[in-house]
Amino acid sequence: MAFDPGARALNLPAVAPQGLSLSGQTEVSELGRLLEELEELEELEVSTAPPIVWQANLQWRQAAGASAQLWLHLRAQAGLPLACQRCLRPVVEAVEIDRWFRFVESEEVALAQDDDCEEDLLVMSPQFDLLHLLEDELLLDLPLVPMHGRCPDSLPALDQPEAVKPNPFAVLAGLKDKAP
Ligand SMILES: [Zn+2]
């Protein structure tokens, strides 16, 4: 499913009083910076990645003694193909986003309020790029050390008990040596 180009240029001040609900699916290949992070892998792997499924809810909330504030609830699920840091083969890592943001009128206000509030702040814009924000969040949540739970076709490794179990005959020999 192709993404809605409108998600790249949302007119936030014009969002109706009841808010706005958007959802979509975005191919990894549409997000250039994310794609760069995945470039360790062959192109084939990236092109077979499932699309990123996202949902965005914009809603105005009346704050006491202040004008209404616009909030965004962004949720997304992605399975991103990364290079396993042990075997270097592709491993699909699940990344989930579930975050709230509040819009403020300017960069100055965002800087001034950032330390005093728990929520993340964004600057109001008549051409807000929702997919750019989605990409930012996915980049922040990428696993630092992607790794298979168990690498495919790996050599018998140290974590296999058989490999470290001592040979019973060697144990016997050791007992004999210790005998009086
Ligand atoms: Zn691996």
Tab-separated table of C-alpha atoms in Angstrom, residues 48-160:
chain	number	residue	atom	x	y	z
A	48	THR	CA	11.708	-7.727	1.359
A	49	ALA	CA	11.265	-6.002	4.741
A	50	PRO	CA	7.640	-5.654	5.820
A	51	PRO	CA	6.218	-2.124	5.655
A	52	ILE	CA	6.235	-0.022	8.806
A	53	VAL	CA	2.690	0.161	10.148
A	54	TRP	CA	1.885	3.425	11.919
A	55	GLN	CA	-0.950	5.328	13.483
A	56	ALA	CA	-1.055	8.967	14.479
A	57	ASN	CA	-3.728	10.713	16.533
A	58	LEU	CA	-3.780	14.467	16.739
A	59	GLN	CA	-6.008	16.047	19.328
A	60	TRP	CA	-6.560	19.457	20.817
A	61	ARG	CA	-6.717	19.655	24.582
A	62	GLN	CA	-7.849	22.576	26.637
A	63	ALA	CA	-5.281	23.348	29.316
A	64	ALA	CA	-6.460	25.243	32.398
A	65	GLY	CA	-5.980	28.969	31.938
A	66	ALA	CA	-4.284	28.558	28.591
A	67	SER	CA	-5.233	28.205	24.982
A	68	ALA	CA	-5.834	24.750	23.557
A	69	GLN	CA	-2.768	22.634	22.957
A	70	LEU	CA	-2.271	20.170	20.153
A	71	TRP	CA	-1.024	16.701	21.127
A	72	LEU	CA	0.151	13.855	18.968
A	73	HIS	CA	0.071	10.188	19.885
A	74	LEU	CA	2.335	8.268	17.530
A	75	ARG	CA	2.386	4.495	17.410
A	76	ALA	CA	4.263	2.276	14.991
A	77	GLN	CA	5.407	-1.287	14.522
A	78	ALA	CA	8.290	-2.285	12.325
A	79	GLY	CA	10.364	-5.364	11.629
A	80	LEU	CA	13.694	-3.995	10.510
A	81	PRO	CA	16.328	-6.159	8.838
A	82	LEU	CA	19.683	-5.513	10.496
A	83	ALA	CA	23.015	-7.294	10.321
A	84	CYS	CA	23.493	-9.722	13.201
A	85	GLN	CA	26.614	-8.640	15.110
A	86	ARG	CA	27.634	-12.252	15.638
A	87	CYS	CA	27.189	-13.915	12.233
A	88	LEU	CA	26.573	-10.826	10.030
A	89	ARG	CA	23.502	-12.419	8.477
A	90	PRO	CA	20.205	-10.520	8.431
A	91	VAL	CA	18.160	-10.553	11.600
A	92	VAL	CA	14.728	-8.927	11.726
A	93	GLU	CA	14.427	-6.826	14.866
A	94	ALA	CA	10.986	-5.705	16.036
A	95	VAL	CA	10.801	-2.006	16.853
A	96	GLU	CA	7.729	-0.508	18.508
A	97	ILE	CA	6.962	3.151	18.963
A	98	ASP	CA	4.339	4.482	21.366
A	99	ARG	CA	4.959	8.106	22.228
A	100	TRP	CA	3.172	11.344	23.028
A	101	PHE	CA	4.220	14.768	21.823
A	102	ARG	CA	2.912	18.258	22.486
A	103	PHE	CA	3.158	21.027	19.950
A	104	VAL	CA	4.355	24.488	20.890
A	105	GLU	CA	4.334	27.597	18.737
A	106	SER	CA	8.072	28.050	18.237
A	107	GLU	CA	11.560	26.647	18.673
A	108	GLU	CA	12.179	29.221	21.439
A	109	VAL	CA	9.194	28.018	23.439
A	110	ALA	CA	10.278	24.414	22.955
A	111	LEU	CA	13.754	25.205	24.305
A	112	ALA	CA	12.346	27.166	27.230
A	113	GLN	CA	9.864	24.449	28.250
A	114	ASP	CA	11.823	21.344	27.422
A	115	ASP	CA	13.401	20.917	30.868
A	116	ASP	CA	10.147	21.465	32.735
A	117	CYS	CA	7.859	18.947	31.090
A	118	GLU	CA	7.898	15.205	30.719
A	119	GLU	CA	6.433	15.005	27.241
A	120	ASP	CA	8.447	15.571	24.083
A	121	LEU	CA	7.872	18.894	22.391
A	122	LEU	CA	7.494	19.593	18.708
A	123	VAL	CA	7.177	22.873	16.897
A	124	MET	CA	3.841	23.744	15.290
A	125	SER	CA	3.999	23.909	11.536
A	126	PRO	CA	1.635	24.354	8.614
A	127	GLN	CA	3.684	21.692	6.804
A	128	PHE	CA	4.502	19.106	9.427
A	129	ASP	CA	6.343	16.014	8.179
A	130	LEU	CA	4.923	13.107	10.127
A	131	LEU	CA	7.066	10.516	8.368
A	132	HIS	CA	10.225	12.461	9.253
A	133	LEU	CA	9.222	12.229	12.912
A	134	LEU	CA	8.428	8.525	12.517
A	135	GLU	CA	11.872	7.992	11.019
A	136	ASP	CA	13.522	9.937	13.887
A	137	GLU	CA	11.795	7.705	16.423
A	138	LEU	CA	12.694	4.481	14.618
A	139	LEU	CA	16.341	5.578	14.439
A	140	LEU	CA	16.315	6.316	18.183
A	141	ASP	CA	14.868	2.886	18.947
A	142	LEU	CA	17.124	0.786	16.720
A	143	PRO	CA	18.766	-1.955	18.772
A	144	LEU	CA	22.428	-1.142	19.391
A	145	VAL	CA	23.550	-4.748	19.017
A	146	PRO	CA	21.170	-6.633	16.741
A	147	MET	CA	21.664	-10.355	17.195
A	148	HIS	CA	19.923	-13.665	16.496
A	149	GLY	CA	18.731	-15.562	19.552
A	150	ARG	CA	20.523	-18.439	17.868
A	151	CYS	CA	22.425	-17.795	14.686
A	152	PRO	CA	21.457	-19.969	11.689
A	153	ASP	CA	23.956	-22.668	10.649
A	154	SER	CA	26.326	-21.708	13.396
A	155	LEU	CA	29.159	-24.023	14.319
A	156	PRO	CA	28.666	-26.044	17.501
A	157	ALA	CA	29.391	-23.305	19.945
A	158	LEU	CA	30.459	-23.104	23.563
A	159	ASP	CA	26.840	-22.746	24.632
A	160	GLN	CA	26.169	-26.347	23.587
